[in-house]
GROMACS .gro file of C-alpha atoms in nm:
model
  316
    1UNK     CA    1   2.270   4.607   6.185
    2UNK     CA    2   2.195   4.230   6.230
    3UNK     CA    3   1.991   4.002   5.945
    4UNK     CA    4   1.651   3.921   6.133
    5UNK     CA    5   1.499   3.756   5.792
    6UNK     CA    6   1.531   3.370   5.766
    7UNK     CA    7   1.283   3.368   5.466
    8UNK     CA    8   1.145   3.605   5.225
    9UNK     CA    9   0.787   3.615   5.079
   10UNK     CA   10   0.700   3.600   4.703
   11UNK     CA   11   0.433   3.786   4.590
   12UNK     CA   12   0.393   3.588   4.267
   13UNK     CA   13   0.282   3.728   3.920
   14UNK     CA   14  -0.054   3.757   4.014
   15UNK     CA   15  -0.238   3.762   4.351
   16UNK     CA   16  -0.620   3.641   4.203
   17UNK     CA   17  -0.668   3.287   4.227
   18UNK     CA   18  -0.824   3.251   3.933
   19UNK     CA   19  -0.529   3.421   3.727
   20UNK     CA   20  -0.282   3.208   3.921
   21UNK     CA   21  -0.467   2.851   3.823
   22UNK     CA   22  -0.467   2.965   3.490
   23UNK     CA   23  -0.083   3.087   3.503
   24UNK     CA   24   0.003   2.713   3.627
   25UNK     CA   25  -0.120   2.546   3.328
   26UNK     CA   26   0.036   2.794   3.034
   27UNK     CA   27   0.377   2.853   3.243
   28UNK     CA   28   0.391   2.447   3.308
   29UNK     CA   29   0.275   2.431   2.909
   30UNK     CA   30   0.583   2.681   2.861
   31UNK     CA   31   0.831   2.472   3.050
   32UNK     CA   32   0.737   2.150   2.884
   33UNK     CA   33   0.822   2.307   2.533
   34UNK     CA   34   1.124   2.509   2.653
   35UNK     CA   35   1.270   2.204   2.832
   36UNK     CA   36   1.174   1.989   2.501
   37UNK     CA   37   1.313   2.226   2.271
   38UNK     CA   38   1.628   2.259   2.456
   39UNK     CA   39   1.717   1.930   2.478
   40UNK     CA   40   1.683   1.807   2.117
   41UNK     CA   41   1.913   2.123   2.010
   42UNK     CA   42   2.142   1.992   2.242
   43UNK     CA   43   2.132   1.586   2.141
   44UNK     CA   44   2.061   1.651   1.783
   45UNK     CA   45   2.379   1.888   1.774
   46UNK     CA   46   2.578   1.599   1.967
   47UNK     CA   47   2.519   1.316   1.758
   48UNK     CA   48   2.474   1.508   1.416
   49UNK     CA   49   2.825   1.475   1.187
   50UNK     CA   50   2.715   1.709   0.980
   51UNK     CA   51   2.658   1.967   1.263
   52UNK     CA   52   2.999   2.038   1.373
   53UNK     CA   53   3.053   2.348   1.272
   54UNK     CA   54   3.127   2.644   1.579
   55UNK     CA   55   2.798   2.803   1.478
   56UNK     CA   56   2.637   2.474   1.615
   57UNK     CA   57   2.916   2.444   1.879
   58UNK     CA   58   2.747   2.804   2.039
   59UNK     CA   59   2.436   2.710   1.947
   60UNK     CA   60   2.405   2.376   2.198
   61UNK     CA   61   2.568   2.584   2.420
   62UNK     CA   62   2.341   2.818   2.415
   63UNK     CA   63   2.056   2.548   2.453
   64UNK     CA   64   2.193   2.383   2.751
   65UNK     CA   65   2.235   2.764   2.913
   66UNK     CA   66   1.832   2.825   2.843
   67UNK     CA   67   1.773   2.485   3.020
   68UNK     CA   68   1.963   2.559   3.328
   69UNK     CA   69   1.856   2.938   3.307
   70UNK     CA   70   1.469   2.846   3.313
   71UNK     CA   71   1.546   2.607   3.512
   72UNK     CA   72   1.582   2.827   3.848
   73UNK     CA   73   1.314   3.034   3.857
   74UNK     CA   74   1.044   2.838   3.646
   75UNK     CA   75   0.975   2.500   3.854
   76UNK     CA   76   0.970   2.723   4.143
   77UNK     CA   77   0.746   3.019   3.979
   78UNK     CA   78   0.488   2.712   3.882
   79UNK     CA   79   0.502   2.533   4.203
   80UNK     CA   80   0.407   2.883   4.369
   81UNK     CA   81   0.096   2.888   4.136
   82UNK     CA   82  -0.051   2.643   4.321
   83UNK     CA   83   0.095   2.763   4.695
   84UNK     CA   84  -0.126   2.990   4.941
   85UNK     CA   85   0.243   3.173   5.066
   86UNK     CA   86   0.510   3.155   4.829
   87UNK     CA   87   0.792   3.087   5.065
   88UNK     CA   88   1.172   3.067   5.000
   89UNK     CA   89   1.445   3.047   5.260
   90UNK     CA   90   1.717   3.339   5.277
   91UNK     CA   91   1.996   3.101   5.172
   92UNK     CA   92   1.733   2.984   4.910
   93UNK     CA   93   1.745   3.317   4.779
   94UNK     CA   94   2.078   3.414   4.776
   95UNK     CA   95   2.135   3.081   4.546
   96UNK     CA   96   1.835   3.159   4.323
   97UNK     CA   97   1.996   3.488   4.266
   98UNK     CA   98   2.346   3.380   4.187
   99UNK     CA   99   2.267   3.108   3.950
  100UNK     CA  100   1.994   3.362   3.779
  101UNK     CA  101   2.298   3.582   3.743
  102UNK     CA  102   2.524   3.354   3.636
  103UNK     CA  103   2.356   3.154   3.359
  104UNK     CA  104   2.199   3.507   3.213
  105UNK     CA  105   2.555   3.690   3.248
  106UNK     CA  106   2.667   3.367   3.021
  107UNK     CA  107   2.356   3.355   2.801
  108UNK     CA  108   2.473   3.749   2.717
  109UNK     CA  109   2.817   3.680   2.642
  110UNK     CA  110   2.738   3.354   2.434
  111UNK     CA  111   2.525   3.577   2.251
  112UNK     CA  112   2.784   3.842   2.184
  113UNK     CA  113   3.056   3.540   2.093
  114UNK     CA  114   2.761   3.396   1.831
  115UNK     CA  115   2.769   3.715   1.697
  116UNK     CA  116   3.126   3.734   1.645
  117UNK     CA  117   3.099   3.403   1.469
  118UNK     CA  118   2.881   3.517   1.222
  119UNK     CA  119   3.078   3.847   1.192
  120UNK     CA  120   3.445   3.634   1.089
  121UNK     CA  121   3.195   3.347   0.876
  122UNK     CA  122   3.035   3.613   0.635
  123UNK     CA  123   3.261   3.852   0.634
  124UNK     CA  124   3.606   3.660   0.654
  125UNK     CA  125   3.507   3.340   0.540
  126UNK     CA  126   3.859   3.184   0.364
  127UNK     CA  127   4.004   3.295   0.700
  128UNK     CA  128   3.718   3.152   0.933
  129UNK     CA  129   3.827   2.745   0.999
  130UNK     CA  130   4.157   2.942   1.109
  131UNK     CA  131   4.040   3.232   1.318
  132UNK     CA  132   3.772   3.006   1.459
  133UNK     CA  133   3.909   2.721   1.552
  134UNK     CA  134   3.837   2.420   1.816
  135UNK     CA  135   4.076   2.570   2.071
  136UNK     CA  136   3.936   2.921   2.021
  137UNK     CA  137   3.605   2.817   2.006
  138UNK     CA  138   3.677   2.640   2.367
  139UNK     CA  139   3.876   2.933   2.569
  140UNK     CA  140   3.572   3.180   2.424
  141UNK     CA  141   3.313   2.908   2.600
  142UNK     CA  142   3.523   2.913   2.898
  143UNK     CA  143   3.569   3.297   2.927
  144UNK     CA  144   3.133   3.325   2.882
  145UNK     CA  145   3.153   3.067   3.180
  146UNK     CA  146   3.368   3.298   3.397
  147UNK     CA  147   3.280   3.607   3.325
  148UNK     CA  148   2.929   3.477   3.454
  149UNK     CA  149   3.035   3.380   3.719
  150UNK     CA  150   3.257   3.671   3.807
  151UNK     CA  151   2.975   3.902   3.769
  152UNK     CA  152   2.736   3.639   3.945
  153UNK     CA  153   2.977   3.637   4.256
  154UNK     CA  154   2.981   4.033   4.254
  155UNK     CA  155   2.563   4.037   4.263
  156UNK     CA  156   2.557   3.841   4.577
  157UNK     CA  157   2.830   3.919   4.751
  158UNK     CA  158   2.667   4.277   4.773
  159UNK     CA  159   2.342   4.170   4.852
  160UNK     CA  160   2.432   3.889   5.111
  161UNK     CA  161   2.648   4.132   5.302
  162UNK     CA  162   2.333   4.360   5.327
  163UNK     CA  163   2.135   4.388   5.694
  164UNK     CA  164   1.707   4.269   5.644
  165UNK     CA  165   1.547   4.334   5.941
  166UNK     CA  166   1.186   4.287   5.794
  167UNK     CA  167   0.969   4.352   5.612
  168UNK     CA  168   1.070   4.020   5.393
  169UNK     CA  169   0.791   4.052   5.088
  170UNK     CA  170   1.002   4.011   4.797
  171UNK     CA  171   0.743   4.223   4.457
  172UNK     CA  172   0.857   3.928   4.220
  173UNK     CA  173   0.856   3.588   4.138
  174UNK     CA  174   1.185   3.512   4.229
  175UNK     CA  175   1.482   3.678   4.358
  176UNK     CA  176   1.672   3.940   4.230
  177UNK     CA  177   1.903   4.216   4.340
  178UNK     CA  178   1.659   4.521   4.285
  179UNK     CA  179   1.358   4.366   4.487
  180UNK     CA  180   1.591   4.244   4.766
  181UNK     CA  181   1.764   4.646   4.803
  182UNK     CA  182   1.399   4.730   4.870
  183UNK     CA  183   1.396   4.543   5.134
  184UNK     CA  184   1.755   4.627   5.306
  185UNK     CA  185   1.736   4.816   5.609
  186UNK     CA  186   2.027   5.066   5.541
  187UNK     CA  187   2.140   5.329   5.263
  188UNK     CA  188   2.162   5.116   4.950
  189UNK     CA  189   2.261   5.388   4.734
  190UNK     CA  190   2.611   5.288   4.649
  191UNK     CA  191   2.514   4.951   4.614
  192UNK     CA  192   2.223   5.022   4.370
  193UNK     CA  193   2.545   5.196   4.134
  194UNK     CA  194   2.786   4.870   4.167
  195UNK     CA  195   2.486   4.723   4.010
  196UNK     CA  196   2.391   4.977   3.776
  197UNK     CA  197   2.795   4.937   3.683
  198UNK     CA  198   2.771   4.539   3.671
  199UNK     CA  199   2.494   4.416   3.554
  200UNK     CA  200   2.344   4.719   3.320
  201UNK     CA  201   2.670   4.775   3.161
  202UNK     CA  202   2.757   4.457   3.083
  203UNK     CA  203   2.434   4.449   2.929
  204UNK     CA  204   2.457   4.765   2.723
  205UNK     CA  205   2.820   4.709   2.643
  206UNK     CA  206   2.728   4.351   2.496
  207UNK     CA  207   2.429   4.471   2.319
  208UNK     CA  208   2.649   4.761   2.160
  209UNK     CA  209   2.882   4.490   2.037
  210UNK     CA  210   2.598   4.295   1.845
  211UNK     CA  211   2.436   4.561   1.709
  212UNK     CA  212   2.775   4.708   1.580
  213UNK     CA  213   2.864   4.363   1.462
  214UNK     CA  214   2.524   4.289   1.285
  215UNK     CA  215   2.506   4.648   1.144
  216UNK     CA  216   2.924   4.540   0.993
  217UNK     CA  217   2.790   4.227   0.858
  218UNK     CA  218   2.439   4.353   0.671
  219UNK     CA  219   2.662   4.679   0.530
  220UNK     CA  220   2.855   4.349   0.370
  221UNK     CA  221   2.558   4.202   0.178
  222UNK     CA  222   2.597   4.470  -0.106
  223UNK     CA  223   2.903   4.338  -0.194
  224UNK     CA  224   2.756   3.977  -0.212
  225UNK     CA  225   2.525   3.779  -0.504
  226UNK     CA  226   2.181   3.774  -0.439
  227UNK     CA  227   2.211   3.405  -0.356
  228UNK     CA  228   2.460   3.484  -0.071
  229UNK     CA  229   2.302   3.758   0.050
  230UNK     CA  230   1.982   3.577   0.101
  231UNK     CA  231   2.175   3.290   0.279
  232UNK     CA  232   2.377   3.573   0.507
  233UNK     CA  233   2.003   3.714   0.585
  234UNK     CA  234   1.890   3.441   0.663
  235UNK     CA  235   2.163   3.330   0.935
  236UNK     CA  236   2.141   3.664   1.116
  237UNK     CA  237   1.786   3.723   1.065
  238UNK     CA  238   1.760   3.430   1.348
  239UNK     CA  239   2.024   3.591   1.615
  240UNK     CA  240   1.930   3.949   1.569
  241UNK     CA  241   1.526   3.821   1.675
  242UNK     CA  242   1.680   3.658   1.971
  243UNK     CA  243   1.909   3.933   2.078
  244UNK     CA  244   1.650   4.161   2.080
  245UNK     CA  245   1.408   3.938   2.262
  246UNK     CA  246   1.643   3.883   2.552
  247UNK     CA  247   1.817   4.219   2.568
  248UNK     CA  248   1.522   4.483   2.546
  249UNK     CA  249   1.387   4.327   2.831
  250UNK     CA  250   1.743   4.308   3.041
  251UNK     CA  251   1.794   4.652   2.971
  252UNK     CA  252   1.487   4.783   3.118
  253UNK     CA  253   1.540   4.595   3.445
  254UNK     CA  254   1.895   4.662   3.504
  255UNK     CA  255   2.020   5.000   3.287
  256UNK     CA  256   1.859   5.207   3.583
  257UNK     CA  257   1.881   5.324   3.913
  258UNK     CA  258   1.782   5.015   4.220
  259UNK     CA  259   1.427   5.113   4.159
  260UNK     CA  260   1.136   4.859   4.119
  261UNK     CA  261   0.810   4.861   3.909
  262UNK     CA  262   0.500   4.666   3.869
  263UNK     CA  263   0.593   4.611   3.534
  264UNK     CA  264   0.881   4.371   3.613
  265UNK     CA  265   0.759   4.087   3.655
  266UNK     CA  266   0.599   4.053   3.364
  267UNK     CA  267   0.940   4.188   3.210
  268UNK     CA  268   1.109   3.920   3.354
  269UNK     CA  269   0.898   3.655   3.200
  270UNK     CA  270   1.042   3.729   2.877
  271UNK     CA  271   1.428   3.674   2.968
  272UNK     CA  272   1.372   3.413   3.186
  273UNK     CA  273   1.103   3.204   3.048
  274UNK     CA  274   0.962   3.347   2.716
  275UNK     CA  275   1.313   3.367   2.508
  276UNK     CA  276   1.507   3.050   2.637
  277UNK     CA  277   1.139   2.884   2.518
  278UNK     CA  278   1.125   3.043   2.168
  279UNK     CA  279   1.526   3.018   2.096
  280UNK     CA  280   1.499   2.686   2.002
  281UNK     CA  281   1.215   2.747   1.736
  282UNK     CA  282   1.379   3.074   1.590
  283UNK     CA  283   1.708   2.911   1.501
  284UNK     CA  284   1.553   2.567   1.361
  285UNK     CA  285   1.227   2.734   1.165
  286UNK     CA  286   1.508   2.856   0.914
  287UNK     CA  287   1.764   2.628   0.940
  288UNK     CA  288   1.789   2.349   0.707
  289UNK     CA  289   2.053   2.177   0.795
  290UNK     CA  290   1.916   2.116   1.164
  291UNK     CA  291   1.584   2.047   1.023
  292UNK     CA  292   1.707   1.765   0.797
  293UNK     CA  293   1.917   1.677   1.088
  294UNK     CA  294   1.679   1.604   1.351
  295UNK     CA  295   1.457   1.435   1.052
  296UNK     CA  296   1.749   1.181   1.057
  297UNK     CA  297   1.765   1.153   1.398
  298UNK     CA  298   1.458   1.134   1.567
  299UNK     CA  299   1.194   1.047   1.317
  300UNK     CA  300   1.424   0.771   1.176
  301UNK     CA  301   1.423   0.861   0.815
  302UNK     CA  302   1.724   0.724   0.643
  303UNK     CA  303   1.720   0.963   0.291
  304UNK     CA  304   1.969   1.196   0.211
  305UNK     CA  305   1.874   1.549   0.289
  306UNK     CA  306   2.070   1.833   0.107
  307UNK     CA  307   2.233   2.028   0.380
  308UNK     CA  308   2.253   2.418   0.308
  309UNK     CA  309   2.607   2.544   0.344
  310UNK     CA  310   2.748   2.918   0.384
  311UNK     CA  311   3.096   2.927   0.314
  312UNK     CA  312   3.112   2.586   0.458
  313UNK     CA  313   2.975   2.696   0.803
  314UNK     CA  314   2.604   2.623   0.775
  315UNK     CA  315   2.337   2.884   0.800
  316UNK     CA  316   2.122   2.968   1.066
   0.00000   0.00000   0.00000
């Protein structure tokens, strides 16, 4: 069968007018603070000494991800707000979907290297400058790079390949491989399995790994005063709110079979818009040492702060 689409047709979040004029001004407020958070993570981390720790290291990395992971489907989603037919070309789509896949494929395993981080700082920490060290710290960055885009290239190479001969209304706000299997005019069966296999497993796989390494890590606070167990608390208490914010959500949408729901879209929200906007307030609200930092930096204050230190690796 022959491709007969050019373009595809959003439907939106919301199809009353009224809804979507209100949508434009919190998802626009949203962006604003996402975008604003993001970037003084990043800068402060950058130009902060003090912060040069791997825990920091992730953590920018992890900042500059959100940006460019927001950063494809919310301009877009907000621009639509305002748009009668929420148009997007099929090459449009195919690149919306790849770059979705491959900043939250990297987000995931960023997440799981954090974790592993934490893991070696509280519960190897005379070992931890030598297990973690600049050159390990850099292939692990560059492996959450490729393995996005590995699984990235696998997404839409399956779904570009597929025949759409109409109709083109894509039930979402932007694209994804679920919505667009809907619309393929052929037995998408096997298909729907590669990315059960792909993106759901990497998924659960990841989230198995945090959970097992959190679990190792809290099991270690007995052993610790109460002093270090409150600062160990405290730097997970931070990562395990953000794991679970983005990978309830991603679990729901791709540990199944290529079905879709109404609820999606609103699902989506969270992993694409809600979490990258909130990560930046989670790990600061806690966190001392950043807190003093950006002080320092942007408000211009030139007294010492104390900076909080775990082992020597900072807290979070």
């Amino acid at each position: 069968m022959g491709n007969n689409v050019t373009e595809f047709i959003l439907t939106g979040l919301s199809q009353n007018e009224q809804v979507q004029q209100l949508c434009f001004f919190l998802f626009l407020l949203f962006y604003m603070i996402l975008m604003t958070g993001n970037f003084f993570i990043v800068m402060t981390i950058q130009r902060s000494p003090n912060l040069n720790s791997p825990m920091y290291f992730f953590l920018s990395f992890l900042s500059f991800v959100d940006i460019c992971y927001s950063s494809v489907t919310a301009p877009k989603l907000i621009i639509d707000f305002q748009a009668k037919v929420k148009r997007i070309s099929f090459v449009g789509c195919m690149v919306q979907l790849f770059c979705v896949h491959l900043f939250g494929c990297t987000e995931i395993f960023i997440l799981t290297v954090m974790a592993y981080d934490r893991y070696v700082a509280i519960c190897k920490p005379l070992r931890y400058t030598t297990i973690m060290d600049w050159k390990v710290c850099s292939i692990l960055v560059l492996t959450c790079w490729l393995g996005g885009f590995v699984h990235s290239f696998i997404q839409t190479i399956l779904t570009v390949q597929l025949p759409f001969c109409g109709p083109n209304l894509i039930d979402h706000y932007f694209c994804d491989v679920h919505p667009l299997l809907k619309l393929a005019c052929t037995d998408t069966y096997a298909v729907g399995l590669i990315v059960v296999a792909n993106s759901g497993m990497i998924s659960l796989s990841c989230f198995v790994i945090l959970v097992g390494s959190y679990t190792v890590i809290l099991l270690s606070f007995k052993t610790r005063s109460s002093e270090g167990r409150h600062k160990a608390l405290s730097t997970c208490a931070s990562h395990i709110t953000v794991v679970i914010l983005f990978f309830v959500p991603c679990l729901f949408i791709y540990l199944r079979p290529s079905t879709t729901f109404t609820e999606d879209k609103m699902v989506a929200v969270f992993y694409t818009i809600i979490t990258p906007m909130l990560n930046p307030m989670i790990y600061t609200l806690r966190n001392m040492e950043v807190k003093n930092a950006m002080k320092r930096l942007w408000l211009g204050r030139n007294r010492r702060y104390p900076d909080v230190k775990l082992n020597g690796v900072g807290t979070a």
